[in-house]
GROMACS .gro file of C-alpha atoms in nm:
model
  149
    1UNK     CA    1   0.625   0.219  -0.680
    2UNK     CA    2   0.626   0.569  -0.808
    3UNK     CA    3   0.252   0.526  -0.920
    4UNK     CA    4   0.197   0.535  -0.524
    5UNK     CA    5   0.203   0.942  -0.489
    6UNK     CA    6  -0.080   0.909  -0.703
    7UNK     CA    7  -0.276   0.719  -0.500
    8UNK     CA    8  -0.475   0.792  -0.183
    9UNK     CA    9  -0.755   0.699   0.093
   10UNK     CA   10  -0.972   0.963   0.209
   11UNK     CA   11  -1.096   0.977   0.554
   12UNK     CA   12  -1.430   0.886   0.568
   13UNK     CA   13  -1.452   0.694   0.267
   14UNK     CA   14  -1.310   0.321   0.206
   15UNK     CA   15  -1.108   0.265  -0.121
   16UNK     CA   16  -0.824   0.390  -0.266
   17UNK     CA   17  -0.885   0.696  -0.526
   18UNK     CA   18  -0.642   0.828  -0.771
   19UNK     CA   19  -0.572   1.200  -0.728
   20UNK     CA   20  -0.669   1.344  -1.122
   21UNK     CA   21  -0.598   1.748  -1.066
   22UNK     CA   22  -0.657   1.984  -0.857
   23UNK     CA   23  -1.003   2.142  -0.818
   24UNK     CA   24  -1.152   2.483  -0.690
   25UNK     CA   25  -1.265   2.364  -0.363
   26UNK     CA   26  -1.050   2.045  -0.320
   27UNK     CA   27  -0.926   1.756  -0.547
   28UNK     CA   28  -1.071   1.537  -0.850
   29UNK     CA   29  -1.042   1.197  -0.798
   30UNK     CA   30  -1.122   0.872  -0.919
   31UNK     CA   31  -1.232   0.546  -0.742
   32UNK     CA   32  -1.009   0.279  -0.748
   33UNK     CA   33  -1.272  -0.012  -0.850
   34UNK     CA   34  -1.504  -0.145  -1.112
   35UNK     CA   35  -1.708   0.201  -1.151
   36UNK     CA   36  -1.371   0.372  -1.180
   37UNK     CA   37  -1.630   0.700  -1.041
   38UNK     CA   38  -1.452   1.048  -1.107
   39UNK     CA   39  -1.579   1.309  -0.769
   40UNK     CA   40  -1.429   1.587  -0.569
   41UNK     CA   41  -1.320   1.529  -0.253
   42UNK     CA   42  -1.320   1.855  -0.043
   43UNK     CA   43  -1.022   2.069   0.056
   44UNK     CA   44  -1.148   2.000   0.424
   45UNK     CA   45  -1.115   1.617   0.378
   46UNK     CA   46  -0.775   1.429   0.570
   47UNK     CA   47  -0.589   1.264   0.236
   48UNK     CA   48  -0.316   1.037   0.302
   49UNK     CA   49  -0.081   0.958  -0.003
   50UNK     CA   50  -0.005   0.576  -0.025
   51UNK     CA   51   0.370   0.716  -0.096
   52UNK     CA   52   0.363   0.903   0.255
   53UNK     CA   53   0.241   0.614   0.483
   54UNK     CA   54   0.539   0.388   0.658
   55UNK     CA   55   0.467   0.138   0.912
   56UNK     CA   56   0.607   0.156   1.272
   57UNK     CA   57   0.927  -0.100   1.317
   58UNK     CA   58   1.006  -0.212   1.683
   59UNK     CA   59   1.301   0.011   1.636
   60UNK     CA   60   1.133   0.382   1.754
   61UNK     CA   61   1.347   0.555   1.531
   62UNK     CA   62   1.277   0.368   1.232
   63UNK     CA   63   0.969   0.325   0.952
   64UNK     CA   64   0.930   0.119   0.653
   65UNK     CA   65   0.793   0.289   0.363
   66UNK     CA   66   0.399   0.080   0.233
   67UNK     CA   67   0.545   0.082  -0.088
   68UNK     CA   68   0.844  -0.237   0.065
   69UNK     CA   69   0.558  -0.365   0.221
   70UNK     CA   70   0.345  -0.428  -0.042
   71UNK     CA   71   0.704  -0.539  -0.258
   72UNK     CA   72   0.709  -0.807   0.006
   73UNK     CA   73   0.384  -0.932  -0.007
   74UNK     CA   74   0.423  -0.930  -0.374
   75UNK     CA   75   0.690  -1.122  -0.370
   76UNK     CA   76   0.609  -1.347  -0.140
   77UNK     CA   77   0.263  -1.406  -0.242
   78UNK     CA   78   0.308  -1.440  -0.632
   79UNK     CA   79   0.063  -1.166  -0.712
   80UNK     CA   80  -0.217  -1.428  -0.509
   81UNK     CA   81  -0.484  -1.180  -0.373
   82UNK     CA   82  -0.542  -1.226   0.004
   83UNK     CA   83  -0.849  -1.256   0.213
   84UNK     CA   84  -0.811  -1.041   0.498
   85UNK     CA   85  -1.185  -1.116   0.678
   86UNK     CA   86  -1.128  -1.511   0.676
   87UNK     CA   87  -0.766  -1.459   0.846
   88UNK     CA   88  -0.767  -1.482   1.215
   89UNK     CA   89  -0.588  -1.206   1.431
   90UNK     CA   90  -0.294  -1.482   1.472
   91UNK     CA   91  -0.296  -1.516   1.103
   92UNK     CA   92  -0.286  -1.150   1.090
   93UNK     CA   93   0.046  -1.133   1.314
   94UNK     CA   94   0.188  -1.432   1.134
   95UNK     CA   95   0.143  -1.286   0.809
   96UNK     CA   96   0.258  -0.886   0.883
   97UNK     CA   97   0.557  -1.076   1.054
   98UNK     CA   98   0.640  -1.295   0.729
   99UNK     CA   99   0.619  -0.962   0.527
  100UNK     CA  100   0.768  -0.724   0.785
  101UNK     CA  101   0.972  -0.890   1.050
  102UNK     CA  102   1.072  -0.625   1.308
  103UNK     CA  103   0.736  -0.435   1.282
  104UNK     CA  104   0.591  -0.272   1.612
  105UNK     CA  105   0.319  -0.510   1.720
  106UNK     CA  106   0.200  -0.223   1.948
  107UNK     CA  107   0.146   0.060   1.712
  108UNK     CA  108   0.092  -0.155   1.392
  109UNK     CA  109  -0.322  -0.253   1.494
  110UNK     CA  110  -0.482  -0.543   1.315
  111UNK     CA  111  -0.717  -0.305   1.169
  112UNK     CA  112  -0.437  -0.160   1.012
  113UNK     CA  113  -0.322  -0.549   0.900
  114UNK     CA  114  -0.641  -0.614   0.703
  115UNK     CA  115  -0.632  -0.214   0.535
  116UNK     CA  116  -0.300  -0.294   0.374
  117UNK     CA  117  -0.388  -0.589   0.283
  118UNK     CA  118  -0.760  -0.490   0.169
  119UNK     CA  119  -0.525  -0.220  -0.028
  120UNK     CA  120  -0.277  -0.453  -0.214
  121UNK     CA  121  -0.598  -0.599  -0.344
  122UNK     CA  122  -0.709  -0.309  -0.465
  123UNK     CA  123  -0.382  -0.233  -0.640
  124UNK     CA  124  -0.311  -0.627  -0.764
  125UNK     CA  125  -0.642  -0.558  -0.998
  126UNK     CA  126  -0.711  -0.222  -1.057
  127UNK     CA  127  -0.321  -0.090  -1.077
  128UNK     CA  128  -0.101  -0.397  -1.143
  129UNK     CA  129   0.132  -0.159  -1.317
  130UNK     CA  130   0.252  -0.069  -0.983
  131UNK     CA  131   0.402  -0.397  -0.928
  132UNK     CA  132   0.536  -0.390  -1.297
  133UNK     CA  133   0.691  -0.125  -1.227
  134UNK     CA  134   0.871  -0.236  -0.876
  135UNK     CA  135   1.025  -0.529  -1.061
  136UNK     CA  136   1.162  -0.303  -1.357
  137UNK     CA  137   1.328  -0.099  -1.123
  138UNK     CA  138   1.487  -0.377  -0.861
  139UNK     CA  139   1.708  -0.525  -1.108
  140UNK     CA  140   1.813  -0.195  -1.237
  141UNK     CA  141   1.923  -0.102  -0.858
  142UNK     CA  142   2.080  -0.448  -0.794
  143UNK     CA  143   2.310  -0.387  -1.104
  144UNK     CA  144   2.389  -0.069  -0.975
  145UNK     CA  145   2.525  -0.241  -0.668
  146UNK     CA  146   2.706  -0.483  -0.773
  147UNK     CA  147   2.907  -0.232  -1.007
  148UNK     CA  148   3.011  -0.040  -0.717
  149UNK     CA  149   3.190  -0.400  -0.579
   0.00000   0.00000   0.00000
């Protein structure tokens, strides 16, 4: 999931972009969809780094990185893409729970239910390296593990 420091949502603008390079008055990026549109976004704008965002846990002290989210739902799913406008808010619960039992139901909205899930979309087509990737480096830190038994 190291591909996920490249990879951002800009307030203000739905979709994930990939951060290209720096710019003189902010960042290049490029849409994460069919158009695959390169633009700047300005040095004004509020950029948060898919690697950077974890998800309250019931536990105040603690937070679960996105990228073991969307390893879970991965996982679970089988790569399936989801429909997060024809789930219900109960499906919503059910599923965040299924992927991330122990999440805070109070700080974690439903809103913020359908983004990831509108996200791991996004990255099951447009960046399924990312998920490659995760399952390269799971075995290699399972082996690890069991060497130090």
């Amino acid at each position: 999931m190291e591909l996920l420091k490249e990879i951002a949502n800009f307030s203000g603008k739905s979709g994930l972009y990939r951060i290209l390079k720096p710019g003189r008055g902010g960042v290049i990026v490029e849409s994460l969809d069919a158009k695959r549109e390169k633009s700047m976004i300005g040095a004004s704008a509020r950029v948060s780094v898919l690697k950077d965002i974890s998800i309250f846990m019931a536990d105040t002290d603690q937070a679960t990185p996105l990228a073991t989210v969307f390893e879970n739902i991965h996982s679970k799913y089988q790569g399936e893409s989801l429909d997060p406008k024809a789930m219900s808010d109960y499906q919503l619960v059910d599923f965040m729970t299924s992927v991330l039992p122990g999440y805070d139901t109070e700080r974690v909205y439903l809103s913020d239910v359908r983004k990831i899930i509108s996200w791991y979309n996004i990255l099951l087509v447009q960046l399924p390296q990312v998920f490659e990737q995760a399952a390269e480096e799971q075995p290699a830190v399972e082996t690890a593990e069991e060497e130090a038994k």
